[in-house]
C-alpha positions as a Python dict, from the first residue, in 0.01 Angstrom:
ca = {
    (1, 'M'): (0, 0, 0),
    (2, 'K'): (81, -281, 244),
    (3, 'L'): (280, -38, 454),
    (4, 'F'): (-17, 202, 466),
    (5, 'G'): (-244, -83, 583),
    (6, 'F'): (4, -184, 850),
    (7, 'V'): (40, 175, 974),
    (8, 'L'): (-339, 221, 980),
    (9, 'V'): (-392, -98, 1181),
    (10, 'W'): (-109, -3, 1417),
    (11, 'C'): (-258, 346, 1472),
    (12, 'L'): (-601, 200, 1544),
    (13, 'A'): (-448, -43, 1792),
    (14, 'V'): (-264, 238, 1970),
    (15, 'V'): (-582, 448, 1991),
    (16, 'A'): (-781, 149, 2124),
    (17, 'A'): (-513, 72, 2384),
    (18, 'A'): (-502, 437, 2492),
    (19, 'Q'): (-878, 441, 2539),
    (20, 'E'): (-860, 132, 2761),
    (21, 'T'): (-596, 289, 2984),
    (22, 'R'): (-754, 630, 3029),
    (23, 'P'): (-770, 729, 3393),
    (24, 'P'): (-1112, 714, 3555),
    (25, 'K'): (-1305, 1040, 3554),
    (26, 'D'): (-1515, 998, 3867),
    (27, 'V'): (-1539, 829, 4205),
    (28, 'A'): (-1727, 526, 4073),
    (29, 'G'): (-1476, 478, 3794),
    (30, 'S'): (-1178, 507, 4027),
    (31, 'V'): (-1303, 256, 4282),
    (32, 'G'): (-1479, 39, 4023),
    (33, 'W'): (-1168, -2, 3810),
    (34, 'I'): (-954, -148, 4089),
    (35, 'F'): (-1242, -354, 4230),
    (36, 'A'): (-1304, -503, 3885),
    (37, 'L'): (-939, -606, 3865),
    (38, 'E'): (-964, -762, 4210),
    (39, 'A'): (-1285, -944, 4114),
    (40, 'Q'): (-1123, -1081, 3798),
    (41, 'E'): (-819, -1209, 3989),
    (42, 'F'): (-1023, -1360, 4272),
    (43, 'I'): (-1281, -1527, 4047),
    (44, 'S'): (-1013, -1674, 3821),
    (45, 'A'): (-830, -1811, 4125),
    (46, 'A'): (-1149, -1968, 4260),
    (47, 'E'): (-1214, -2120, 3916),
    (48, 'A'): (-862, -2264, 3904),
    (49, 'M'): (-911, -2487, 4209),
    (50, 'P'): (-1063, -2823, 4112),
    (51, 'E'): (-1394, -2898, 4282),
    (52, 'G'): (-1240, -3198, 4456),
    (53, 'K'): (-998, -2963, 4634),
    (54, 'Y'): (-1259, -2712, 4756),
    (55, 'G'): (-1246, -2884, 5097),
    (56, 'F'): (-868, -2833, 5121),
    (57, 'K'): (-721, -2649, 5415),
    (58, 'P'): (-358, -2640, 5522),
    (59, 'T'): (-263, -2858, 5817),
    (60, 'Q'): (116, -2844, 5833),
    (61, 'G'): (273, -2546, 6005),
    (62, 'E'): (90, -2263, 6179),
    (63, 'F'): (-253, -2324, 6024),
    (64, 'K'): (-472, -2380, 6325),
    (65, 'D'): (-845, -2319, 6274),
    (66, 'V'): (-817, -2189, 5916),
    (67, 'R'): (-1096, -2198, 5660),
    (68, 'T'): (-1122, -2450, 5380),
    (69, 'F'): (-1078, -2316, 5029),
    (70, 'A'): (-1458, -2319, 4983),
    (71, 'E'): (-1506, -2133, 5311),
    (72, 'Q'): (-1252, -1870, 5204),
    (73, 'V'): (-1442, -1812, 4879),
    (74, 'K'): (-1782, -1808, 5050),
    (75, 'H'): (-1649, -1573, 5318),
    (76, 'V'): (-1546, -1321, 5054),
    (77, 'A'): (-1882, -1355, 4878),
    (78, 'C'): (-2075, -1313, 5203),
    (79, 'A'): (-1865, -1011, 5302),
    (80, 'N'): (-1917, -855, 4958),
    (81, 'F'): (-2293, -885, 5006),
    (82, 'G'): (-2247, -744, 5356),
    (83, 'F'): (-2055, -439, 5233),
    (84, 'A'): (-2315, -373, 4963),
    (85, 'A'): (-2598, -404, 5216),
    (86, 'E'): (-2433, -167, 5462),
    (87, 'V'): (-2389, 99, 5194),
    (88, 'R'): (-2757, 57, 5102),
    (89, 'K'): (-2855, 82, 5469),
    (90, 'Q'): (-2986, -275, 5463),
    (91, 'T'): (-2917, -558, 5703),
    (92, 'P'): (-2605, -751, 5600),
    (93, 'P'): (-2591, -1131, 5612),
    (94, 'E'): (-2513, -1289, 5948),
    (95, 'K'): (-2191, -1467, 6041),
    (96, 'C'): (-1982, -1418, 5727),
    (97, 'D'): (-1684, -1517, 5939),
    (98, 'V'): (-1826, -1860, 6030),
    (99, 'G'): (-1814, -2131, 5763),
    (100, 'G'): (-1851, -1880, 5483),
    (101, 'G'): (-2178, -1733, 5608),
    (102, 'P'): (-2539, -1838, 5576),
    (103, 'D'): (-2549, -1912, 5203),
    (104, 'P'): (-2622, -2285, 5147),
    (105, 'S'): (-2395, -2322, 4840),
    (106, 'K'): (-2196, -2645, 4849),
    (107, 'T'): (-2083, -2735, 4496),
    (108, 'K'): (-1815, -2542, 4311),
    (109, 'A'): (-2074, -2422, 4058),
    (110, 'E'): (-2303, -2292, 4334),
    (111, 'I'): (-2016, -2124, 4517),
    (112, 'M'): (-1888, -1965, 4195),
    (113, 'K'): (-2233, -1822, 4121),
    (114, 'Y'): (-2252, -1686, 4476),
    (115, 'L'): (-1907, -1530, 4434),
    (116, 'R'): (-1981, -1373, 4096),
    (117, 'D'): (-2314, -1236, 4219),
    (118, 'S'): (-2142, -1087, 4524),
    (119, 'F'): (-1882, -902, 4318),
    (120, 'A'): (-2163, -776, 4091),
    (121, 'A'): (-2353, -648, 4398),
    (122, 'V'): (-2056, -442, 4510),
    (123, 'Q'): (-1992, -319, 4154),
    (124, 'Q'): (-2354, -201, 4140),
    (125, 'V'): (-2312, -3, 4463),
    (126, 'I'): (-1983, 138, 4331),
    (127, 'S'): (-2155, 248, 4008),
    (128, 'E'): (-2409, 440, 4218),
    (129, 'T'): (-2139, 626, 4411),
    (130, 'T'): (-2107, 997, 4339),
    (131, 'P'): (-1924, 1293, 4493),
    (132, 'E'): (-2258, 1385, 4651),
    (133, 'N'): (-2310, 1053, 4831),
    (134, 'M'): (-1958, 916, 4882),
    (135, 'L'): (-1935, 1055, 5235),
    (136, 'E'): (-2276, 932, 5352),
    (137, 'Q'): (-2247, 755, 5685),
    (138, 'C'): (-2294, 377, 5707),
    (139, 'T'): (-2351, 152, 6004),
    (140, 'G'): (-2309, -220, 6042),
    (141, 'R'): (-2071, -486, 6165),
    (142, 'Y'): (-1845, -540, 5863),
    (143, 'G'): (-1708, -217, 5722),
    (144, 'C'): (-1869, 35, 5954),
    (145, 'P'): (-1908, 277, 6111),
    (146, 'N'): (-1771, 444, 5805),
    (147, 'T'): (-1863, 641, 5495),
    (148, 'R'): (-1985, 488, 5171),
    (149, 'L'): (-1640, 543, 5018),
    (150, 'G'): (-1477, 397, 5327),
    (151, 'V'): (-1686, 79, 5309),
    (152, 'L'): (-1605, 39, 4940),
    (153, 'S'): (-1236, 81, 5022),
    (154, 'V'): (-1270, -193, 5284),
    (155, 'A'): (-1436, -414, 5020),
    (156, 'V'): (-1139, -368, 4786),
    (157, 'W'): (-890, -437, 5066),
    (158, 'H'): (-1085, -740, 5194),
    (159, 'A'): (-1102, -913, 4856),
    (160, 'G'): (-730, -848, 4805),
    (161, 'D'): (-643, -982, 5149),
    (162, 'H'): (-829, -1307, 5086),
    (163, 'Y'): (-699, -1330, 4731),
    (164, 'G'): (-354, -1367, 4882),
    (165, 'Q'): (-483, -1651, 5098),
    (166, 'V'): (-650, -1843, 4815),
    (167, 'V'): (-334, -1802, 4607),
    (168, 'E'): (-143, -1979, 4885),
    (169, 'Y'): (-402, -2259, 4887),
    (170, 'L'): (-366, -2296, 4510),
    (171, 'R'): (12, -2311, 4530),
    (172, 'M'): (-4, -2568, 4812),
    (173, 'N'): (-195, -2782, 4562),
    (174, 'S'): (63, -2725, 4285),
    (175, 'I'): (-168, -2491, 4093),
    (176, 'V'): (-24, -2173, 3948),
    (177, 'P'): (-279, -1895, 4000),
    (178, 'P'): (-413, -1760, 3667),
    (179, 'G'): (-285, -1412, 3756),
    (180, 'S'): (70, -1550, 3785),
    (181, 'R'): (71, -1745, 3461),
    (182, 'P'): (266, -1614, 3161),
    (183, 'R'): (51, -1419, 2919),
}
């Protein structure tokens, strides 16, 4: 009887795991899946940096005119809102490349909310992407001129590019990024 219970639990676990790893069935699922992974990695890295180190920026070596950790995080958040706005044919925020953009967030908690909200904004646009609208033209200064799918691809790339930078900032502060920690 114990063996039957073990086999039943094992079978249920295998079925559950298989359901979680099913390939996406549509455009939104394909782009949304990888963007969600990127969001999880980036948000966990931003959480890992202590608030007292949010003003950190490298100074030794070839690090002239680089952003602080907080500015890196705010830049990604601002750009995410910019990509979402461009897809929606709205005006994106100004100057995402300067000081993290126009958002007034200063504390770690405020910046983290801004970051989470920005990833949610892009996820919402991704969820609204269909084969019928994925090639709609977009204009703007961040990911355009492009198509909706092209802008969303830029959003995935952009978050990944800056994830690599914040990982370096974490490591320079002797912090192992959550994505690199043993599971």
